[in-house]
CSV table of N, CA and C in Angstrom, one decimal:
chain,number,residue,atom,x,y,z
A,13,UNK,N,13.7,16.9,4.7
A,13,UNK,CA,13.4,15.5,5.0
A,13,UNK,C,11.9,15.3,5.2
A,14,UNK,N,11.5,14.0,4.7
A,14,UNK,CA,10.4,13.6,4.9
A,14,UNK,C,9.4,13.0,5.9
A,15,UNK,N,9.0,13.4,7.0
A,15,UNK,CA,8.4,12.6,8.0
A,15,UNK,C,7.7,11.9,7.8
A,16,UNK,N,7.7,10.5,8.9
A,16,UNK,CA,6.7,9.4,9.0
A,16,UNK,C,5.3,10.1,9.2
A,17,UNK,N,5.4,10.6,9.7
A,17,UNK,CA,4.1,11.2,10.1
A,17,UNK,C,3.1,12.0,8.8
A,18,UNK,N,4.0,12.9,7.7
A,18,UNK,CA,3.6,12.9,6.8
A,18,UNK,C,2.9,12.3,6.3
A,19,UNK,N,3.9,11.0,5.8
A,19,UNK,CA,3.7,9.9,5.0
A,19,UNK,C,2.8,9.3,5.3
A,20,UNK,N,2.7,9.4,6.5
A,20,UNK,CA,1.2,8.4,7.3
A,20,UNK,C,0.1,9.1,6.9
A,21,UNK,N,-0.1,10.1,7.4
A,21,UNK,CA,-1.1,11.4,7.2
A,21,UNK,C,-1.6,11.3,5.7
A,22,UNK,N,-0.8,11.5,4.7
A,22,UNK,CA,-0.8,11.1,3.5
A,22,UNK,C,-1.9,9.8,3.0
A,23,UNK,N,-1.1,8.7,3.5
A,23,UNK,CA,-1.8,7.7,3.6
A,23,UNK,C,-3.4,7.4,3.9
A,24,UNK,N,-3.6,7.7,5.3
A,24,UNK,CA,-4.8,8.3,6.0
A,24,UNK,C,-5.6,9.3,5.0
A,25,UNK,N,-5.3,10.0,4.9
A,25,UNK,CA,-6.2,11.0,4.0
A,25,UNK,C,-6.5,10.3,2.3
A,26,UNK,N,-6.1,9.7,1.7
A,26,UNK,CA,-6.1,9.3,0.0
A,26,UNK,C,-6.2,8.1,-0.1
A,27,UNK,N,-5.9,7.1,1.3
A,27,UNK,CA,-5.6,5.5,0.8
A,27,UNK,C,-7.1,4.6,2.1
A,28,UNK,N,-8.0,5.0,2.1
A,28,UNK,CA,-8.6,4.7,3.4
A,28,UNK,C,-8.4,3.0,3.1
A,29,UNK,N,-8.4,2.0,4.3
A,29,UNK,CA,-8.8,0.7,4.9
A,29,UNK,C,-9.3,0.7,6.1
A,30,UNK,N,-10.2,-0.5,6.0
A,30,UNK,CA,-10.3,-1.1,7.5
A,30,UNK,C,-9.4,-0.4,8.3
A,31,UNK,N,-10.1,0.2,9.9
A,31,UNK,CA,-9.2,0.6,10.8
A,31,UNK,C,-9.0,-0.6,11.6
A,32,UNK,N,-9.5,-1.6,11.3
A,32,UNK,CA,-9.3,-3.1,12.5
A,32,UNK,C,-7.8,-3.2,11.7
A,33,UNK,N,-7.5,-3.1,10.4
A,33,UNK,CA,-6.8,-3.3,9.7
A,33,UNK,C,-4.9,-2.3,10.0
A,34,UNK,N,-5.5,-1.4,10.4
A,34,UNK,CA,-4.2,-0.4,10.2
A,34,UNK,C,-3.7,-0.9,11.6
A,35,UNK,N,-1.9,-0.6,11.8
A,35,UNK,CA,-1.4,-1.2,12.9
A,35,UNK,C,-1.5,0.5,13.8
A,36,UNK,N,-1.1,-0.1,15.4
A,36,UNK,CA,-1.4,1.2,16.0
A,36,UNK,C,-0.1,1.5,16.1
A,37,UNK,N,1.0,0.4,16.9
A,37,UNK,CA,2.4,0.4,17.4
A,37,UNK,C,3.5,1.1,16.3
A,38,UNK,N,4.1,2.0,17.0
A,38,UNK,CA,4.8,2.9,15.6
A,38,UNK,C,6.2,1.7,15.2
A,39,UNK,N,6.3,0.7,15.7
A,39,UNK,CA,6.6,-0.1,14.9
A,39,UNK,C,6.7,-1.0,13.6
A,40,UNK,N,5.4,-1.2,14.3
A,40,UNK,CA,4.2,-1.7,12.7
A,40,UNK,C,4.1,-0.7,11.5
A,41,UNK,N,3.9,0.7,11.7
A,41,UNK,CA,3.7,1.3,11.1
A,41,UNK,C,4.9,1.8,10.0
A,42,UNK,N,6.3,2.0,11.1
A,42,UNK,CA,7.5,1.8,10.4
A,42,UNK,C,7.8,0.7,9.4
A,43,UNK,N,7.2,-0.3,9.9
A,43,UNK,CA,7.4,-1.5,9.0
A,43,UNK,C,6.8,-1.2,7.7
A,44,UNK,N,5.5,-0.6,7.7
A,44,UNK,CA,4.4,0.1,6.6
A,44,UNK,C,5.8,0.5,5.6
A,45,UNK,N,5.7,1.9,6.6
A,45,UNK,CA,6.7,2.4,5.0
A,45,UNK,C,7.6,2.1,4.9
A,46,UNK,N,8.5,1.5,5.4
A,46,UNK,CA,9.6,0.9,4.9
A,46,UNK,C,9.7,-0.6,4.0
A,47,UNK,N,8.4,-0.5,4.0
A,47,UNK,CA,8.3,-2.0,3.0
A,47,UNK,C,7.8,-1.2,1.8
A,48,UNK,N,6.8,-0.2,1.5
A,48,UNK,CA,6.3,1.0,0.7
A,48,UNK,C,7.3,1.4,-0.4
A,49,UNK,N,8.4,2.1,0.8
A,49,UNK,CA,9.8,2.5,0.0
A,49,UNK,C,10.4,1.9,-0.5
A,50,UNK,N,10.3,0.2,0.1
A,50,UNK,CA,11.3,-1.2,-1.4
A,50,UNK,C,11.0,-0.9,-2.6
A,51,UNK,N,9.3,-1.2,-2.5
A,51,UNK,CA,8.3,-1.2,-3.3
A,51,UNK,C,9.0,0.6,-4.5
A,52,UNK,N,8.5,1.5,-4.0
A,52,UNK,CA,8.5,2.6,-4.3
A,52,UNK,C,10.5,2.6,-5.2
A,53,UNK,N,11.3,2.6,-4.4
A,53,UNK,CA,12.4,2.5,-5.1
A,53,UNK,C,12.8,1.5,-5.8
A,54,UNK,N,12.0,0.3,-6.4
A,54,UNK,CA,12.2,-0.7,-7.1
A,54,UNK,C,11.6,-0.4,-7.9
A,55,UNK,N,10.2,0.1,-8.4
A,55,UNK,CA,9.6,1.0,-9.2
A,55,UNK,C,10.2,2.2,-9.9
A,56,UNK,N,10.4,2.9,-9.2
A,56,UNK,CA,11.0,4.6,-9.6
A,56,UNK,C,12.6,4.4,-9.5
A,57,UNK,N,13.3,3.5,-8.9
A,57,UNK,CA,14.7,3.7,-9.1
A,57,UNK,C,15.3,5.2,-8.3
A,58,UNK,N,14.1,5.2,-7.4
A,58,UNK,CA,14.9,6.4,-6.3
A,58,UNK,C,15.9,5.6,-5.4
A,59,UNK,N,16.1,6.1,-4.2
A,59,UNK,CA,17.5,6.1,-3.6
A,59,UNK,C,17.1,6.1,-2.1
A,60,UNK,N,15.5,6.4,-1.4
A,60,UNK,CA,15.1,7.0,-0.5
A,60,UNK,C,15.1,6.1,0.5
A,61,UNK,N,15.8,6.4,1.7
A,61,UNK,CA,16.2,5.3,2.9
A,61,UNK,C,15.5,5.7,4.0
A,62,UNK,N,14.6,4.8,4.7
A,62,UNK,CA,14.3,5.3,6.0
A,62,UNK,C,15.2,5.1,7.3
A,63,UNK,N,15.3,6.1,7.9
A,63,UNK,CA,15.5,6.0,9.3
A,63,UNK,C,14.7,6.2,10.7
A,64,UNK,N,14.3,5.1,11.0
A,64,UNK,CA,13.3,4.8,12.2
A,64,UNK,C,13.9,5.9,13.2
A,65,UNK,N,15.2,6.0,13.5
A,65,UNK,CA,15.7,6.7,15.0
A,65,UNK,C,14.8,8.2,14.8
A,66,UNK,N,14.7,9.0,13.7
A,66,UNK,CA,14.7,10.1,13.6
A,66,UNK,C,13.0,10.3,12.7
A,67,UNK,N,12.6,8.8,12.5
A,67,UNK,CA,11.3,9.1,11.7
A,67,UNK,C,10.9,9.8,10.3
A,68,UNK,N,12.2,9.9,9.9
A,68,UNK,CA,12.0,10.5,8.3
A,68,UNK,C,13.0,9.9,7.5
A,69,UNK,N,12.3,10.5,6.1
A,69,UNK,CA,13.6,9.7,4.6
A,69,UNK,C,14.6,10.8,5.3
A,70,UNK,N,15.6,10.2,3.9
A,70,UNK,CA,16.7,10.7,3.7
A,70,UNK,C,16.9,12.1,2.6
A,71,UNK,N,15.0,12.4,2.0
A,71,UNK,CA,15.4,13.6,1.5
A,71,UNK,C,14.3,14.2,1.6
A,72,UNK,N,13.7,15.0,1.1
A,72,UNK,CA,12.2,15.3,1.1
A,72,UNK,C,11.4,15.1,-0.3
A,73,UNK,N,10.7,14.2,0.0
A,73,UNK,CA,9.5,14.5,-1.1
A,73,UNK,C,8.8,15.0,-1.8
A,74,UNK,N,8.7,15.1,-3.5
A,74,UNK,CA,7.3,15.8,-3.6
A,74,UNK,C,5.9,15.5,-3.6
A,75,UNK,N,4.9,16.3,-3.4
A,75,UNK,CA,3.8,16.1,-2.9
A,75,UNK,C,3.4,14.7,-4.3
A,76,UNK,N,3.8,14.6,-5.0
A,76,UNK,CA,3.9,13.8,-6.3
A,76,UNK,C,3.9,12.2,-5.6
A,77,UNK,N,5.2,12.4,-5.1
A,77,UNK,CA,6.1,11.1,-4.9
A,77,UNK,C,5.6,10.3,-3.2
A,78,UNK,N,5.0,11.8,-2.7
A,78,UNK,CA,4.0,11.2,-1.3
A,78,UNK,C,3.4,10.6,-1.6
A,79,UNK,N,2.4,10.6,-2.6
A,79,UNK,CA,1.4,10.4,-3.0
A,79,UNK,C,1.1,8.8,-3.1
A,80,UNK,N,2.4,9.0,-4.1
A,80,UNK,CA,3.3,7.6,-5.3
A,80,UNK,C,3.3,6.4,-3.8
A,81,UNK,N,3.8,7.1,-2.7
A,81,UNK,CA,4.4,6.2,-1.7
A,81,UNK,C,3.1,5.7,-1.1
A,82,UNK,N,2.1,6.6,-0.7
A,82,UNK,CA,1.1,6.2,0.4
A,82,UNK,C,0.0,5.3,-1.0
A,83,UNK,N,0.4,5.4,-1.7
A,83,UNK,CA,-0.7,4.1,-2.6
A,83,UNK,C,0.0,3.0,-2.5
A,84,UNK,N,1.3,2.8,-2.5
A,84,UNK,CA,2.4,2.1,-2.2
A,84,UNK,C,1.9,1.2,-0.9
A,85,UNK,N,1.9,1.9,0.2
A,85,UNK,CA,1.5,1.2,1.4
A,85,UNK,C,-0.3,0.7,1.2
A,86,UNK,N,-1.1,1.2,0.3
A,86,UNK,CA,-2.5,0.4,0.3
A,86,UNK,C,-2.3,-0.5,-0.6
A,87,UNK,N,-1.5,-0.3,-1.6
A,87,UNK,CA,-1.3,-1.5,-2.6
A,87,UNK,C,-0.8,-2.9,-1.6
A,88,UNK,N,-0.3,-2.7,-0.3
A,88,UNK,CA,0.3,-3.8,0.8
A,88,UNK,C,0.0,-3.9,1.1
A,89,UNK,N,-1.5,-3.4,2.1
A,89,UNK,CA,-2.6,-3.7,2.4
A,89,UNK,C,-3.3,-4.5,2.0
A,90,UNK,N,-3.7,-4.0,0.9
A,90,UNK,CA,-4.7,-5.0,-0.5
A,90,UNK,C,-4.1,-6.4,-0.4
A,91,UNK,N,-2.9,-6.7,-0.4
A,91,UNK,CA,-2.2,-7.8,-1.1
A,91,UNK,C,-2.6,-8.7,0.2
A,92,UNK,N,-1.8,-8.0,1.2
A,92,UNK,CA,-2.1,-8.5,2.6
A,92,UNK,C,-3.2,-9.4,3.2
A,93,UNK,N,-3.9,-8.5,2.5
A,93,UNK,CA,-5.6,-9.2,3.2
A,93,UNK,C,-6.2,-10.1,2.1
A,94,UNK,N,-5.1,-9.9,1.0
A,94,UNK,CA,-6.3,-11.4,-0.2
A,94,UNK,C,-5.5,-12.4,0.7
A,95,UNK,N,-4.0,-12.4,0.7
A,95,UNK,CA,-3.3,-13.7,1.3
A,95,UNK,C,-4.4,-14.2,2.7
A,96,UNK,N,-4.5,-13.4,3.5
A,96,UNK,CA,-5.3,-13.8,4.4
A,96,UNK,C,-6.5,-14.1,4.6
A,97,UNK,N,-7.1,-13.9,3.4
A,97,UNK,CA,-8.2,-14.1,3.2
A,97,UNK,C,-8.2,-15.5,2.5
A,98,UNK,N,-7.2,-15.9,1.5
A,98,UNK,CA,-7.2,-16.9,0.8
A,98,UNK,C,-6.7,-17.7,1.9
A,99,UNK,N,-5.6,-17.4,2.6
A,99,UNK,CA,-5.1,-18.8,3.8
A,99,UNK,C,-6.4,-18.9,5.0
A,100,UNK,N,-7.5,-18.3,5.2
A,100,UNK,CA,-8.3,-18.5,6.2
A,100,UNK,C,-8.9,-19.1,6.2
A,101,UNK,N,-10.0,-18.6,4.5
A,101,UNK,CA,-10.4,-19.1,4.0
A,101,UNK,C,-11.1,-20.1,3.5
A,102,UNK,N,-10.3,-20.2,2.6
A,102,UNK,CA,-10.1,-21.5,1.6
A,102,UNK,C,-10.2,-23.0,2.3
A,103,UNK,N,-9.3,-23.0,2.9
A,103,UNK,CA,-9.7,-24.7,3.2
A,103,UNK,C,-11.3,-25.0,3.5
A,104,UNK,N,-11.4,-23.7,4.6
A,104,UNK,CA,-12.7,-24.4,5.5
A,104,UNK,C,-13.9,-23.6,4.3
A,105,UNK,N,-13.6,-23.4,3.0
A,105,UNK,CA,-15.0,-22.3,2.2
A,105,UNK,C,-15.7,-23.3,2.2
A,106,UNK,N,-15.9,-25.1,1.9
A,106,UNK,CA,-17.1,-25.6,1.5
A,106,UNK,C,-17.4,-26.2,3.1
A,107,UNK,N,-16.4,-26.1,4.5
A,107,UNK,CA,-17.7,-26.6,5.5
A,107,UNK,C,-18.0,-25.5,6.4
A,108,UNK,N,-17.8,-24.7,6.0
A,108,UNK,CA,-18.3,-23.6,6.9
A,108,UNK,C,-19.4,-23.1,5.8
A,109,UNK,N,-19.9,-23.5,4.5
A,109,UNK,CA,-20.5,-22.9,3.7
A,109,UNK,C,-20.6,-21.5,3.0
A,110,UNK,N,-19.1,-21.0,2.8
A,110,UNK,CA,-18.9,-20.0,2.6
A,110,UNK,C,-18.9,-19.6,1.3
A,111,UNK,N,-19.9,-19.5,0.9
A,111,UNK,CA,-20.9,-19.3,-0.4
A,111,UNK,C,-20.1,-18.5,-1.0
A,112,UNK,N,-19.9,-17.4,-1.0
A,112,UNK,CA,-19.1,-16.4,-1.8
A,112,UNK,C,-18.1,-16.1,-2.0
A,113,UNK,N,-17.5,-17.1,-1.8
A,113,UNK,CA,-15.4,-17.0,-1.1
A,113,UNK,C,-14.7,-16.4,-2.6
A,114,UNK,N,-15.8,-17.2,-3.7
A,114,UNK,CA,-14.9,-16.8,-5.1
A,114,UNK,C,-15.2,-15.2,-5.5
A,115,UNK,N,-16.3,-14.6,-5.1
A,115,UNK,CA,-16.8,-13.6,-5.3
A,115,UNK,C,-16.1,-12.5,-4.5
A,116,UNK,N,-15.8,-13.0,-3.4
A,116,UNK,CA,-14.9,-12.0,-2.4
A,116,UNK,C,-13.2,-11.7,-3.0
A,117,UNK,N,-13.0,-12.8,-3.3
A,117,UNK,CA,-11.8,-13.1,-4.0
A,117,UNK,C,-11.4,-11.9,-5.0
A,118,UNK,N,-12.7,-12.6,-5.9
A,118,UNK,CA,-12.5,-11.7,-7.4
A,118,UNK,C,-12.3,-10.2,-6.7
A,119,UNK,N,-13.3,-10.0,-5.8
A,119,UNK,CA,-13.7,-8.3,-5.1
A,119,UNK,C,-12.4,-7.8,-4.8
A,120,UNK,N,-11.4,-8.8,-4.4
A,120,UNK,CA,-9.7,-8.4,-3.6
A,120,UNK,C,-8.9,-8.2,-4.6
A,121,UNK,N,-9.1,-9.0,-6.0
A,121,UNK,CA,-8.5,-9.0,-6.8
A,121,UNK,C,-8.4,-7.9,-7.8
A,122,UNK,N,-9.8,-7.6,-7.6
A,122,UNK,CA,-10.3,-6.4,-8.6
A,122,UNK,C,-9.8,-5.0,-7.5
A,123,UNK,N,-9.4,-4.6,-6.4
A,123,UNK,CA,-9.0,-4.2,-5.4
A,123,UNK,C,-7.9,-3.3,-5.8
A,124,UNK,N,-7.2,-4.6,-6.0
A,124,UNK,CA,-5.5,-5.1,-6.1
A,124,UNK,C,-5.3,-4.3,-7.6
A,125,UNK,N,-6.1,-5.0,-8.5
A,125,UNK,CA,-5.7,-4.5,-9.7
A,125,UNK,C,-5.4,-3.0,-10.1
A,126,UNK,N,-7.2,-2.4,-9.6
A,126,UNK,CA,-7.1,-0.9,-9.3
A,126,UNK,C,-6.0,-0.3,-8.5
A,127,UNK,N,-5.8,-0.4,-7.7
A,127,UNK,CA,-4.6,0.1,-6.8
A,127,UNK,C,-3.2,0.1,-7.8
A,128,UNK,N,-3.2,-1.2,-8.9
A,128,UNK,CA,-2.0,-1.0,-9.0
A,128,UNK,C,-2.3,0.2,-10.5
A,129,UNK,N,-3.1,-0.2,-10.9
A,129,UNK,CA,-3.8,1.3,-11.9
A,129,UNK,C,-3.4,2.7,-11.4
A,130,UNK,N,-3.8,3.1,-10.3
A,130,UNK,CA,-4.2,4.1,-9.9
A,130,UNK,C,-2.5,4.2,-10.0
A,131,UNK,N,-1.7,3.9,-9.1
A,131,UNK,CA,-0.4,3.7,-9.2
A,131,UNK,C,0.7,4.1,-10.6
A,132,UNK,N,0.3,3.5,-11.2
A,132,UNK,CA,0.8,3.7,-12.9
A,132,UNK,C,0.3,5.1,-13.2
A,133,UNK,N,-0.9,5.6,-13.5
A,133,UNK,CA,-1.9,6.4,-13.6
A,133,UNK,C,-0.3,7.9,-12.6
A,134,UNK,N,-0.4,7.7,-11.3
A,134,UNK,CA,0.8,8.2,-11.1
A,134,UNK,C,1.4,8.8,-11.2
A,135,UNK,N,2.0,7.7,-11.4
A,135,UNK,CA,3.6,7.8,-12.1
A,135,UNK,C,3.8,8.4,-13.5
A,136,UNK,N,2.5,7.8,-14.0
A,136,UNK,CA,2.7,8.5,-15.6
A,136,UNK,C,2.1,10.4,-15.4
A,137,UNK,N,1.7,10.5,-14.6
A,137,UNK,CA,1.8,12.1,-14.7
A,137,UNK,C,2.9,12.6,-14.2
A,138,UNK,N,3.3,12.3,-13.5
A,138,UNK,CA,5.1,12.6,-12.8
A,138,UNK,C,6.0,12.9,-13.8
A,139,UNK,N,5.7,11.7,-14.9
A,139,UNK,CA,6.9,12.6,-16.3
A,139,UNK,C,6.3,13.1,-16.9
A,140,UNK,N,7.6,14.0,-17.0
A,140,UNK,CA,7.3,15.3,-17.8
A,140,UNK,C,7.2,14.9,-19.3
A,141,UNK,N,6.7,16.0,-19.6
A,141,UNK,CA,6.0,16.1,-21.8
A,141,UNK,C,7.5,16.6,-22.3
A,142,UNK,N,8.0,16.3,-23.3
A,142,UNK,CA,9.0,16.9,-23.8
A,142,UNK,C,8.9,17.4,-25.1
A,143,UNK,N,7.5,17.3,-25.4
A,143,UNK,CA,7.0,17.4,-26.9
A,143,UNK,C,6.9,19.4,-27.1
């Protein structure tokens, strides 16, 4: 079985963000990977269930598929912070004079995109060559 703590650890070490950003309450953080793993098993067509009582999946991971998951949780991150950044934003960019709002944008976007690169990138080493 796979621990939260792993997974987090995982995370922390390969996926850095803002620490204003990461939640502290192991609530929030359950929330993390268990929104990761939608993500993750909608993707890959695994099967992997979290259980909060006990803090781990339902099977154990490979160091592969840790990997797969904690880019998973920064790819949510990324997404996270353009929405918030676009709802904060946006209305008030021309009277607060917020000169670069499109620039920051693109910056989140181009963020986003990589993340989901890196992701793919992945996954395409995970299968195997049959040649």
């Amino acid at each position: 079985m796979t621990s939260y703590d792993a997974i987090w650890q995982t995370f922390l070490n390969n996926c850095k963000v803002s620490d204003i950003d990461l939640p502290q309450e192991p609530e929030k953080i359950y929330e993390q990977i268990r929104n990761a793993a939608m993500y993750f098993n909608n993707r890959l067509r695994k099967g992997i269930v979290c259980d909060d009582a006990t803090e781990t999946l339902n099977q154990e991971l490979s160091d592969d598929d840790l990997l797969i998951l904690a880019n998973y949780i920064r790819l949510i991150f990324l997404i996270n912070q353009r929405t918030y950044f676009e709802s904060l934003w946006q209305p008030f960019s021309s009277d607060v004079g917020l000169r670069n709002f499109s620039t920051q944008l693109r910056s989140l976007n181009t963020s986003i995109y990589e993340q989901e690169r890196m992701i793919d990138t992945l996954i395409m080493y995970t299968e195997e060559d049959f040649l």
